[in-house]
Amino acid sequence: MKKAITMEVNGASCRVEVEPWRTLLDVVREELDLTGAKLGCDIQVCGACTLLVDGKPVSACSVLAVDADGRKVTTVEGLAEGDRLHPLQESFMKFGALQCGYCTSGFLLTAKAMLDENPHPDDEQIKSYMGGSFCRCGCYQEIMQALRSVARS
Amino acid sequence: MKHFEYLEPGTVDEACGLLKQYAGNARVFAGGSSLTILLKQGFLQPDALINIKKIDELRRIEESGEDLVIGSLVTHHDIEVSEVLARRLPVLCELEHDVANIRVRNMATVGGNIASGEPLTDLPCVFITLDATVRIANTSGGRTLALEEVFVDYYETQLQEDEVLTHVVIPPLPAHSAIDYVRFSSSSVVDKPCIGVAVRMTVDPDGGACREVRVGLGCVAPTPMRARNAEAALEGQPLNDDNLQKAARAAAEECDPMDDLRGSERYKREMVAALVRRLSSRVYDQARGGRS
């Protein structure tokens, strides 16, 4: 019943055998040990499980892993280059844009996709794009500061 | 999740054949955004998913003669950033900015939006005011239906067990026409809409009479619906306070909203009246101003 799928995960080709009913989030966390993305609401509302598939943010809790066959998957572990953190990660640290960190992986990946599409969004564009990501610690002011800082650089 | 077979046909015919083989126990899998939730929660327990995403011909937004043809695999985000639609029907691109969130817009498809029969959505409400039709493939040659006729009840459509919705076809807007849509949310902006209202009309350049009036209502009945009494109240006359009021009241009466966390039935009827009044007035002015 298992199906072999091949994905490019954070730049490296990766072959796994999965049952068709397993979610991409489950496979990335349990089979590939990439645990940055978290399960939150499980209904695509909160953004904690966000991964990039072919560069676009999706809710990995609701993507079947078999559906990612042949595609590029980016997780938060793939943002840094070696020891050099991504500018978004640096900015989140600088502005203290997190408390518990549960949502941070999703925020970072969503922001990366936003900046890839539009490198210099204004505040309204940031709010519109990031609107579906929830931070229950309420760090929205700091997250806005961090994103604004990267968007203006 | 209940275990299921996962099949990936390369053509529409093959997909219909597989669906027929499973005789109602298979589900078409497109974007999967609502389907995976229903599977996880156990509301659907199919024996097989038929993934149609390998069928590239369903991915396109095309101009075909005067018509616009939107493939069923086109995503909400594809519509949001479509250059063809920005030129021909910007109302569709604009409404997409407010649909769910970027993750859902990247996954969820036009075909799924319709075929799921989900009552709380935006696109079908606008499509029916555009007199859109849908092409449906099946194992006996296929058929075309007016989009409005596709919907039967909450989460229930006319689609039969061997059928795949392949395209939405939108005829051109007549000259001196305008269309607009209002998505009203009563809670968070990322929630499903509380009410959707779309109005389209043509305004006679001589005399200013409203022609071909379409008032579409979303989220306030088991299916998206046309408010035909509201349309009749405006049809054939220039817009004035009196017929605007009549149309608004008619729409409030002919819809069938349910009490839920987004508002009471009474509240929704009053909002429908307010939105139909506001939007009809705006669309009339746009059509008179020559914007089409």
CSV table of C-alpha atoms in Angstrom, one decimal:
chain,number,residue,atom,x,y,z
A,1,MET,CA,0.0,0.0,0.0
A,2,LYS,CA,3.0,2.3,0.4
A,3,LYS,CA,4.0,4.6,-2.4
A,4,ALA,CA,7.5,5.7,-3.2
A,5,ILE,CA,7.8,9.4,-3.5
A,6,THR,CA,10.8,11.6,-4.3
A,7,MET,CA,11.0,15.2,-3.1
A,8,GLU,CA,13.7,17.8,-3.1
A,9,VAL,CA,13.8,18.8,0.6
A,10,ASN,CA,15.8,21.9,1.4
A,11,GLY,CA,17.9,21.3,-1.8
A,12,ALA,CA,18.6,17.6,-1.3
A,13,SER,CA,16.8,14.8,-3.1
A,14,CYS,CA,15.0,12.6,-0.8
A,15,ARG,CA,13.1,9.3,-1.4
A,16,VAL,CA,10.6,8.0,1.1
A,17,GLU,CA,7.9,5.3,1.1
A,18,VAL,CA,4.6,6.5,2.5
A,19,GLU,CA,1.0,5.5,2.8
A,20,PRO,CA,-1.2,7.7,0.7
A,21,TRP,CA,-3.2,8.9,3.8
A,22,ARG,CA,-0.2,10.4,5.6
A,23,THR,CA,0.2,14.2,5.6
A,24,LEU,CA,3.2,16.0,4.4
A,25,LEU,CA,3.6,17.5,7.9
A,26,ASP,CA,3.6,14.1,9.4
A,27,VAL,CA,6.2,12.7,7.0
A,28,VAL,CA,8.5,15.7,7.2
A,29,ARG,CA,8.5,15.6,11.0
A,30,GLU,CA,8.4,11.8,11.6
A,31,GLU,CA,10.4,10.4,8.7
A,32,LEU,CA,12.8,13.2,7.9
A,33,ASP,CA,13.2,14.5,11.5
A,34,LEU,CA,12.5,18.1,10.4
A,35,THR,CA,10.5,19.2,13.3
A,36,GLY,CA,10.4,23.0,12.8
A,37,ALA,CA,6.9,23.0,11.4
A,38,LYS,CA,4.3,22.3,14.0
A,39,LEU,CA,0.8,21.0,14.1
A,40,GLY,CA,-1.6,23.6,15.2
A,41,CYS,CA,-5.3,23.9,14.2
A,42,ASP,CA,-5.2,21.0,11.7
A,43,ILE,CA,-7.7,22.9,9.5
A,44,GLN,CA,-5.4,25.3,7.6
A,45,VAL,CA,-6.3,28.4,9.6
A,46,CYS,CA,-3.4,29.0,11.9
A,47,GLY,CA,-0.2,28.7,9.8
A,48,ALA,CA,2.0,26.8,12.3
A,49,CYS,CA,2.5,23.9,9.9
A,50,THR,CA,3.4,26.1,6.9
A,51,LEU,CA,5.9,24.6,4.4
A,52,LEU,CA,6.9,25.9,1.0
A,53,VAL,CA,6.0,23.5,-1.8
A,54,ASP,CA,7.6,24.7,-5.1
A,55,GLY,CA,8.2,28.0,-3.3
A,56,LYS,CA,4.6,28.6,-2.3
A,57,PRO,CA,3.3,28.4,1.3
A,58,VAL,CA,0.8,25.6,2.0
A,59,SER,CA,-0.6,24.1,5.2
A,60,ALA,CA,1.3,20.9,5.4
A,61,CYS,CA,-1.2,19.5,7.9
A,62,SER,CA,-3.7,19.2,5.0
A,63,VAL,CA,-1.4,18.2,2.1
A,64,LEU,CA,-1.0,14.5,1.4
A,65,ALA,CA,2.6,13.6,1.2
A,66,VAL,CA,2.0,11.7,-2.0
A,67,ASP,CA,0.8,15.0,-3.4
A,68,ALA,CA,4.3,16.4,-2.9
A,69,ASP,CA,5.9,13.8,-5.1
A,70,GLY,CA,8.4,15.4,-7.5
A,71,ARG,CA,8.2,18.8,-5.9
A,72,LYS,CA,10.5,21.1,-4.0
A,73,VAL,CA,9.8,21.3,-0.3
A,74,THR,CA,11.4,24.0,1.9
A,75,THR,CA,11.2,23.8,5.7
A,76,VAL,CA,12.5,26.3,8.2
A,77,GLU,CA,15.6,24.2,8.6
A,78,GLY,CA,16.4,25.0,5.0
A,79,LEU,CA,16.4,28.8,5.4
A,80,ALA,CA,19.9,29.3,6.8
A,81,GLU,CA,23.0,28.8,4.6
A,82,GLY,CA,25.3,26.7,6.8
A,83,ASP,CA,26.0,28.8,9.9
A,84,ARG,CA,24.6,32.0,8.3
A,85,LEU,CA,21.0,32.6,9.3
A,86,HIS,CA,18.6,34.0,6.8
A,87,PRO,CA,18.0,37.8,7.0
A,88,LEU,CA,14.5,37.1,8.2
A,89,GLN,CA,15.8,34.9,11.1
A,90,GLU,CA,18.3,37.6,12.1
A,91,SER,CA,15.6,40.2,12.0
A,92,PHE,CA,13.2,38.1,14.1
A,93,MET,CA,16.0,37.7,16.7
A,94,LYS,CA,16.9,41.4,16.6
A,95,PHE,CA,13.3,42.6,17.2
A,96,GLY,CA,12.3,39.7,19.6
A,97,ALA,CA,9.5,38.7,17.2
A,98,LEU,CA,8.6,35.6,19.2
A,99,GLN,CA,7.9,34.3,22.7
A,100,CYS,CA,7.1,30.6,22.6
A,101,GLY,CA,8.3,30.1,19.0
A,102,TYR,CA,5.5,27.6,18.0
A,103,CYS,CA,4.4,29.8,15.1
A,104,THR,CA,7.8,31.1,14.1
A,105,SER,CA,8.6,28.5,11.5
A,106,GLY,CA,5.4,29.3,9.7
A,107,PHE,CA,5.9,33.0,9.9
A,108,LEU,CA,9.4,32.8,8.6
A,109,LEU,CA,8.5,30.6,5.6
A,110,THR,CA,5.4,32.6,4.7
A,111,ALA,CA,7.5,35.8,4.9
A,112,LYS,CA,10.1,34.3,2.7
A,113,ALA,CA,7.5,33.4,0.0
A,114,MET,CA,6.1,36.9,0.3
A,115,LEU,CA,9.5,38.5,-0.2
A,116,ASP,CA,10.3,36.2,-3.1
A,117,GLU,CA,7.2,37.4,-4.8
A,118,ASN,CA,7.5,41.1,-3.8
A,119,PRO,CA,10.9,42.1,-2.2
A,120,HIS,CA,9.7,45.4,-0.9
A,121,PRO,CA,6.1,45.1,0.4
A,122,ASP,CA,4.5,48.0,2.2
A,123,ASP,CA,2.8,47.6,5.6
A,124,GLU,CA,-0.6,46.9,4.0
A,125,GLN,CA,0.8,44.3,1.7
A,126,ILE,CA,2.6,42.6,4.6
A,127,LYS,CA,-0.6,42.5,6.6
A,128,SER,CA,-2.6,41.2,3.7
A,129,TYR,CA,-0.1,38.4,2.9
A,130,MET,CA,0.7,37.4,6.5
A,131,GLY,CA,-2.9,37.7,7.7
A,132,GLY,CA,-3.5,34.0,7.8
A,133,SER,CA,-0.6,33.4,10.2
A,134,PHE,CA,-1.5,33.4,13.9
A,135,CYS,CA,0.8,34.1,16.9
A,136,ARG,CA,-1.0,33.3,20.1
A,137,CYS,CA,1.7,35.0,22.2
A,138,GLY,CA,0.6,38.2,20.4
A,139,CYS,CA,4.0,39.3,19.1
A,140,TYR,CA,2.4,40.9,16.0
A,141,GLN,CA,4.0,44.3,16.7
A,142,GLU,CA,7.5,42.8,16.9
A,143,ILE,CA,6.8,40.6,13.9
A,144,MET,CA,5.7,43.6,11.9
A,145,GLN,CA,8.9,45.4,12.9
A,146,ALA,CA,11.0,42.5,11.9
A,147,LEU,CA,9.3,42.1,8.5
A,148,ARG,CA,9.3,45.8,7.8
A,149,SER,CA,13.0,46.0,8.5
A,150,VAL,CA,13.8,43.3,6.0
A,151,ALA,CA,11.3,44.6,3.5
A,152,ARG,CA,13.0,48.0,3.5
A,153,SER,CA,16.6,46.7,3.2
B,1,MET,CA,-7.8,8.8,8.3
B,2,LYS,CA,-9.4,5.7,6.8
B,3,HIS,CA,-7.1,4.0,4.4
B,4,PHE,CA,-7.7,4.5,0.6
B,5,GLU,CA,-6.2,3.8,-2.8
B,6,TYR,CA,-4.5,6.8,-4.4
B,7,LEU,CA,-4.8,6.9,-8.2
B,8,GLU,CA,-3.4,9.4,-10.7
B,9,PRO,CA,-5.0,9.3,-14.1
B,10,GLY,CA,-3.3,11.2,-16.9
B,11,THR,CA,-6.5,12.2,-18.8
B,12,VAL,CA,-10.0,13.3,-18.0
B,13,ASP,CA,-11.4,10.1,-19.7
B,14,GLU,CA,-9.3,7.9,-17.5
B,15,ALA,CA,-10.4,9.8,-14.4
B,16,CYS,CA,-14.1,9.3,-15.3
B,17,GLY,CA,-13.4,5.6,-16.0
B,18,LEU,CA,-11.8,5.1,-12.6
B,19,LEU,CA,-14.7,7.0,-10.9
B,20,LYS,CA,-17.2,4.8,-12.6
B,21,GLN,CA,-15.3,1.7,-11.6
B,22,TYR,CA,-15.5,2.7,-7.9
B,23,ALA,CA,-19.3,3.4,-8.3
B,24,GLY,CA,-19.6,6.3,-5.9
B,25,ASN,CA,-16.8,5.1,-3.4
B,26,ALA,CA,-14.1,7.3,-4.9
B,27,ARG,CA,-13.5,11.0,-4.6
B,28,VAL,CA,-12.0,13.4,-7.1
B,29,PHE,CA,-8.9,14.9,-5.4
B,30,ALA,CA,-7.9,18.3,-6.8
B,31,GLY,CA,-6.5,21.0,-4.5
B,32,GLY,CA,-7.5,18.9,-1.6
B,33,SER,CA,-7.9,21.8,0.8
B,34,SER,CA,-11.4,20.9,2.0
B,35,LEU,CA,-11.2,17.2,1.1
B,36,THR,CA,-8.3,16.5,3.4
B,37,ILE,CA,-10.0,18.1,6.3
B,38,LEU,CA,-13.2,16.0,5.7
B,39,LEU,CA,-11.0,12.9,5.4
B,40,LYS,CA,-9.1,13.6,8.6
B,41,GLN,CA,-12.3,14.3,10.5
B,42,GLY,CA,-13.9,11.1,9.1
B,43,PHE,CA,-16.8,12.8,7.4
B,44,LEU,CA,-15.7,11.2,4.1
B,45,GLN,CA,-14.4,7.6,3.9
B,46,PRO,CA,-13.8,6.9,0.3
B,47,ASP,CA,-12.1,3.7,-1.0
B,48,ALA,CA,-10.0,5.7,-3.4
B,49,LEU,CA,-8.9,9.3,-4.2
B,50,ILE,CA,-8.6,10.1,-7.9
B,51,ASN,CA,-5.9,12.8,-8.1
B,52,ILE,CA,-6.6,14.8,-11.2
B,53,LYS,CA,-3.7,17.2,-10.8
B,54,LYS,CA,-1.6,15.4,-13.4
B,55,ILE,CA,-4.1,16.6,-16.1
B,56,ASP,CA,-2.4,19.8,-17.2
B,57,GLU,CA,-5.1,20.9,-19.6
B,58,LEU,CA,-7.4,21.7,-16.6
B,59,ARG,CA,-4.8,24.2,-15.3
B,60,ARG,CA,-5.4,27.1,-17.7
B,61,ILE,CA,-7.2,30.4,-17.8
B,62,GLU,CA,-7.9,31.1,-21.5
B,63,GLU,CA,-9.8,33.4,-23.8
B,64,SER,CA,-11.8,31.2,-26.2
B,65,GLY,CA,-13.5,33.5,-28.8
B,66,GLU,CA,-15.3,36.0,-26.6
B,67,ASP,CA,-15.6,33.6,-23.7
B,68,LEU,CA,-13.3,33.2,-20.7
B,69,VAL,CA,-12.6,29.5,-19.9
B,70,ILE,CA,-11.2,28.7,-16.4
B,71,GLY,CA,-9.9,25.2,-15.9
B,72,SER,CA,-11.1,23.4,-12.8
B,73,LEU,CA,-7.5,23.1,-11.5
B,74,VAL,CA,-6.9,26.8,-11.5
B,75,THR,CA,-6.2,27.9,-8.0
B,76,HIS,CA,-7.6,30.9,-6.1
B,77,HIS,CA,-4.1,32.4,-6.2
B,78,ASP,CA,-3.9,31.8,-10.0
B,79,ILE,CA,-7.1,33.9,-10.3
B,80,GLU,CA,-5.7,36.6,-7.9
B,81,VAL,CA,-2.7,37.2,-10.1
B,82,SER,CA,-4.1,36.4,-13.6
B,83,GLU,CA,-3.3,39.0,-16.2
B,84,VAL,CA,-6.1,37.9,-18.4
B,85,LEU,CA,-8.6,38.2,-15.6
B,86,ALA,CA,-7.2,41.6,-14.4
B,87,ARG,CA,-8.0,42.9,-17.9
B,88,ARG,CA,-11.3,41.2,-18.5
B,89,LEU,CA,-12.9,40.7,-15.0
B,90,PRO,CA,-10.9,42.4,-12.3
B,91,VAL,CA,-13.7,41.8,-9.8
B,92,LEU,CA,-12.5,38.1,-9.6
B,93,CYS,CA,-8.9,39.1,-8.9
B,94,GLU,CA,-10.0,41.6,-6.2
B,95,LEU,CA,-12.3,39.3,-4.4
B,96,GLU,CA,-9.5,36.7,-4.2
B,97,HIS,CA,-7.3,38.9,-2.0
B,98,ASP,CA,-9.8,38.2,0.8
B,99,VAL,CA,-10.4,34.5,0.3
B,100,ALA,CA,-9.1,32.5,3.3
B,101,ASN,CA,-5.3,32.8,3.5
B,102,ILE,CA,-2.4,32.6,1.1
B,103,ARG,CA,-1.9,28.9,1.9
B,104,VAL,CA,-5.5,27.9,1.0
B,105,ARG,CA,-5.4,30.2,-2.1
B,106,ASN,CA,-2.3,28.3,-3.2
B,107,MET,CA,-3.9,24.9,-2.9
B,108,ALA,CA,-7.7,25.2,-3.3
B,109,THR,CA,-9.1,25.1,-6.9
B,110,VAL,CA,-12.0,26.6,-8.7
B,111,GLY,CA,-13.3,23.1,-9.5
B,112,GLY,CA,-13.2,22.1,-5.9
B,113,ASN,CA,-14.8,25.3,-4.8
B,114,ILE,CA,-17.8,24.4,-6.9
B,115,ALA,CA,-17.9,20.6,-6.7
B,116,SER,CA,-17.6,20.6,-2.9
B,117,GLY,CA,-20.9,22.3,-2.7
B,118,GLU,CA,-19.5,24.4,0.2
B,119,PRO,CA,-22.1,27.1,0.8
B,120,LEU,CA,-19.8,29.7,2.4
B,121,THR,CA,-17.7,30.8,-0.6
B,122,ASP,CA,-17.3,33.7,-2.9
B,123,LEU,CA,-16.6,32.7,-6.5
B,124,PRO,CA,-19.8,30.8,-7.3
B,125,CYS,CA,-21.9,33.8,-6.3
B,126,VAL,CA,-20.0,36.0,-8.8
B,127,PHE,CA,-20.0,33.3,-11.5
B,128,ILE,CA,-23.8,32.9,-11.4
B,129,THR,CA,-24.3,36.6,-12.0
B,130,LEU,CA,-22.0,36.3,-15.0
B,131,ASP,CA,-24.3,33.5,-16.4
B,132,ALA,CA,-21.4,31.1,-16.2
B,133,THR,CA,-21.8,27.5,-17.4
B,134,VAL,CA,-19.7,24.5,-16.4
B,135,ARG,CA,-18.4,21.7,-18.6
B,136,ILE,CA,-18.7,18.3,-17.0
B,137,ALA,CA,-16.9,15.2,-18.3
B,138,ASN,CA,-18.3,11.7,-17.7
B,139,THR,CA,-18.2,8.3,-19.2
B,140,SER,CA,-21.0,9.0,-21.7
B,141,GLY,CA,-19.6,12.1,-23.5
B,142,GLY,CA,-20.1,14.9,-21.0
B,143,ARG,CA,-22.5,17.7,-20.6
B,144,THR,CA,-22.8,21.4,-20.0
B,145,LEU,CA,-24.9,22.9,-17.1
B,146,ALA,CA,-25.6,26.5,-16.0
B,147,LEU,CA,-23.5,26.9,-12.9
B,148,GLU,CA,-26.6,27.8,-10.9
B,149,GLU,CA,-28.1,24.4,-11.7
B,150,VAL,CA,-25.0,22.5,-10.4
B,151,PHE,CA,-25.9,23.3,-6.7
B,152,VAL,CA,-28.6,21.2,-5.0
B,153,ASP,CA,-28.2,21.7,-1.3
B,154,TYR,CA,-25.6,22.2,1.4
B,155,TYR,CA,-22.6,20.2,0.2
B,156,GLU,CA,-24.6,18.6,-2.5
B,157,THR,CA,-24.3,19.1,-6.3
B,158,GLN,CA,-25.7,17.6,-9.5
B,159,LEU,CA,-22.3,15.9,-10.2
B,160,GLN,CA,-22.8,12.2,-10.6
B,161,GLU,CA,-20.4,9.5,-9.4
B,162,ASP,CA,-18.5,9.2,-12.8
B,163,GLU,CA,-18.3,13.0,-13.4
B,164,VAL,CA,-15.5,15.5,-13.3
B,165,LEU,CA,-16.1,19.2,-13.5
B,166,THR,CA,-13.5,20.4,-16.1
B,167,HIS,CA,-14.1,24.0,-16.9
B,168,VAL,CA,-16.1,27.1,-16.0
B,169,VAL,CA,-17.1,29.1,-19.1
B,170,ILE,CA,-17.9,32.8,-18.7
B,171,PRO,CA,-19.6,34.7,-21.5
B,172,PRO,CA,-18.5,38.3,-22.3
B,173,LEU,CA,-20.1,41.2,-20.5
B,174,PRO,CA,-22.3,43.2,-22.8
B,175,ALA,CA,-21.4,46.8,-23.6
B,176,HIS,CA,-22.5,49.4,-21.0
B,177,SER,CA,-22.3,46.8,-18.2
B,178,ALA,CA,-20.7,46.6,-14.8
B,179,ILE,CA,-20.3,44.0,-12.2
B,180,ASP,CA,-19.1,44.2,-8.6
B,181,TYR,CA,-19.0,42.0,-5.5
B,182,VAL,CA,-19.1,42.6,-1.8
B,183,ARG,CA,-17.8,40.1,0.7
B,184,PHE,CA,-19.1,40.8,4.1
B,185,SER,CA,-17.4,39.2,7.1
B,186,SER,CA,-18.9,39.6,10.6
B,187,SER,CA,-16.0,38.1,12.5
B,188,SER,CA,-12.3,37.8,11.6
B,189,VAL,CA,-11.4,38.8,8.0
B,190,VAL,CA,-9.8,35.3,7.6
B,191,ASP,CA,-13.1,33.6,8.5
B,192,LYS,CA,-15.5,32.4,5.8
B,193,PRO,CA,-17.7,35.1,4.5
B,194,CYS,CA,-21.0,35.9,6.4
B,195,ILE,CA,-22.6,37.2,3.2
B,196,GLY,CA,-21.6,37.6,-0.4
B,197,VAL,CA,-23.5,39.8,-2.8
B,198,ALA,CA,-22.7,40.2,-6.5
B,199,VAL,CA,-24.6,42.6,-8.9
B,200,ARG,CA,-24.3,42.9,-12.6
B,201,MET,CA,-26.3,45.0,-14.9
B,202,THR,CA,-26.3,46.8,-18.3
B,203,VAL,CA,-27.6,50.3,-18.3
B,204,ASP,CA,-29.4,51.6,-21.4
B,205,PRO,CA,-27.3,54.5,-22.7
B,206,ASP,CA,-30.6,56.2,-23.9
B,207,GLY,CA,-32.8,56.7,-20.8
B,208,GLY,CA,-30.7,54.8,-18.3
B,209,ALA,CA,-32.9,51.8,-17.8
B,210,CYS,CA,-31.4,48.7,-16.1
B,211,ARG,CA,-31.2,45.7,-18.3
B,212,GLU,CA,-30.1,42.1,-17.8
B,213,VAL,CA,-29.9,42.6,-14.0
B,214,ARG,CA,-28.3,39.8,-12.0
B,215,VAL,CA,-28.3,39.8,-8.3
B,216,GLY,CA,-26.3,36.9,-6.8
B,217,LEU,CA,-26.4,36.0,-3.1
B,218,GLY,CA,-23.8,33.8,-1.4
B,219,CYS,CA,-23.8,32.2,2.1
B,220,VAL,CA,-27.5,33.0,2.8
B,221,ALA,CA,-29.1,29.9,1.5
B,222,PRO,CA,-28.1,26.2,1.1
B,223,THR,CA,-26.6,27.1,-2.3
B,224,PRO,CA,-25.5,30.3,-4.0
B,225,MET,CA,-28.6,31.8,-5.6
B,226,ARG,CA,-30.0,34.5,-7.8
B,227,ALA,CA,-32.4,36.9,-6.1
B,228,ARG,CA,-34.8,36.9,-9.0
B,229,ASN,CA,-37.4,39.1,-7.4
B,230,ALA,CA,-34.8,41.7,-6.7
B,231,GLU,CA,-33.7,41.5,-10.3
B,232,ALA,CA,-37.3,42.0,-11.5
B,233,ALA,CA,-37.7,45.0,-9.2
B,234,LEU,CA,-34.9,46.8,-11.1
B,235,GLU,CA,-35.3,45.4,-14.6
B,236,GLY,CA,-36.4,47.8,-17.3
B,237,GLN,CA,-36.4,51.0,-15.3
B,238,PRO,CA,-33.8,53.6,-14.4
B,239,LEU,CA,-32.6,53.2,-10.8
B,240,ASN,CA,-34.4,55.3,-8.2
B,241,ASP,CA,-34.9,55.2,-4.5
B,242,ASP,CA,-38.2,53.4,-4.8
B,243,ASN,CA,-37.1,50.4,-7.0
B,244,LEU,CA,-33.8,50.2,-5.1
B,245,GLN,CA,-35.7,49.9,-1.9
B,246,LYS,CA,-38.0,47.2,-3.4
B,247,ALA,CA,-35.0,45.2,-4.7
B,248,ALA,CA,-33.3,45.3,-1.4
B,249,ARG,CA,-36.4,44.1,0.5
B,250,ALA,CA,-37.1,41.4,-2.2
B,251,ALA,CA,-33.6,40.0,-1.8
B,252,ALA,CA,-33.9,40.0,2.0
B,253,GLU,CA,-37.1,38.0,1.7
B,254,GLU,CA,-36.1,35.5,-0.9
B,255,CYS,CA,-32.9,34.4,0.7
B,256,ASP,CA,-32.9,31.7,3.3
B,257,PRO,CA,-30.1,32.3,5.8
B,258,MET,CA,-29.4,30.2,8.8
B,259,ASP,CA,-28.7,31.3,12.4
B,260,ASP,CA,-25.0,30.6,13.1
B,261,LEU,CA,-22.0,32.1,14.7
B,262,ARG,CA,-21.7,34.7,11.9
B,263,GLY,CA,-25.0,36.2,12.6
B,264,SER,CA,-28.7,35.5,13.2
B,265,GLU,CA,-31.1,34.9,10.4
B,266,ARG,CA,-32.7,38.3,11.0
B,267,TYR,CA,-29.4,40.1,11.0
B,268,LYS,CA,-28.3,38.4,7.8
B,269,ARG,CA,-31.5,39.4,6.0
B,270,GLU,CA,-31.1,43.0,7.0
B,271,MET,CA,-27.5,42.9,5.8
B,272,VAL,CA,-28.5,41.4,2.5
B,273,ALA,CA,-30.9,44.3,2.0
B,274,ALA,CA,-28.2,46.9,2.9
B,275,LEU,CA,-25.6,45.3,0.7
B,276,VAL,CA,-28.0,44.8,-2.3
B,277,ARG,CA,-29.0,48.5,-2.0
B,278,ARG,CA,-25.5,49.7,-1.8
B,279,LEU,CA,-24.0,47.5,-4.5
B,280,SER,CA,-26.8,48.0,-7.0
B,281,SER,CA,-26.4,51.7,-6.7
B,282,ARG,CA,-22.6,51.5,-7.2
B,283,VAL,CA,-22.9,49.1,-10.1
B,284,TYR,CA,-25.5,51.3,-11.8
B,285,ASP,CA,-23.2,54.3,-11.6
B,286,GLN,CA,-20.2,52.2,-12.9
B,287,ALA,CA,-22.3,50.9,-15.9
B,288,ARG,CA,-23.5,54.4,-16.7
B,289,GLY,CA,-20.0,55.8,-16.4
B,290,GLY,CA,-19.1,53.4,-19.3
B,291,ARG,CA,-16.9,51.2,-17.2
B,292,SER,CA,-17.5,47.6,-18.4
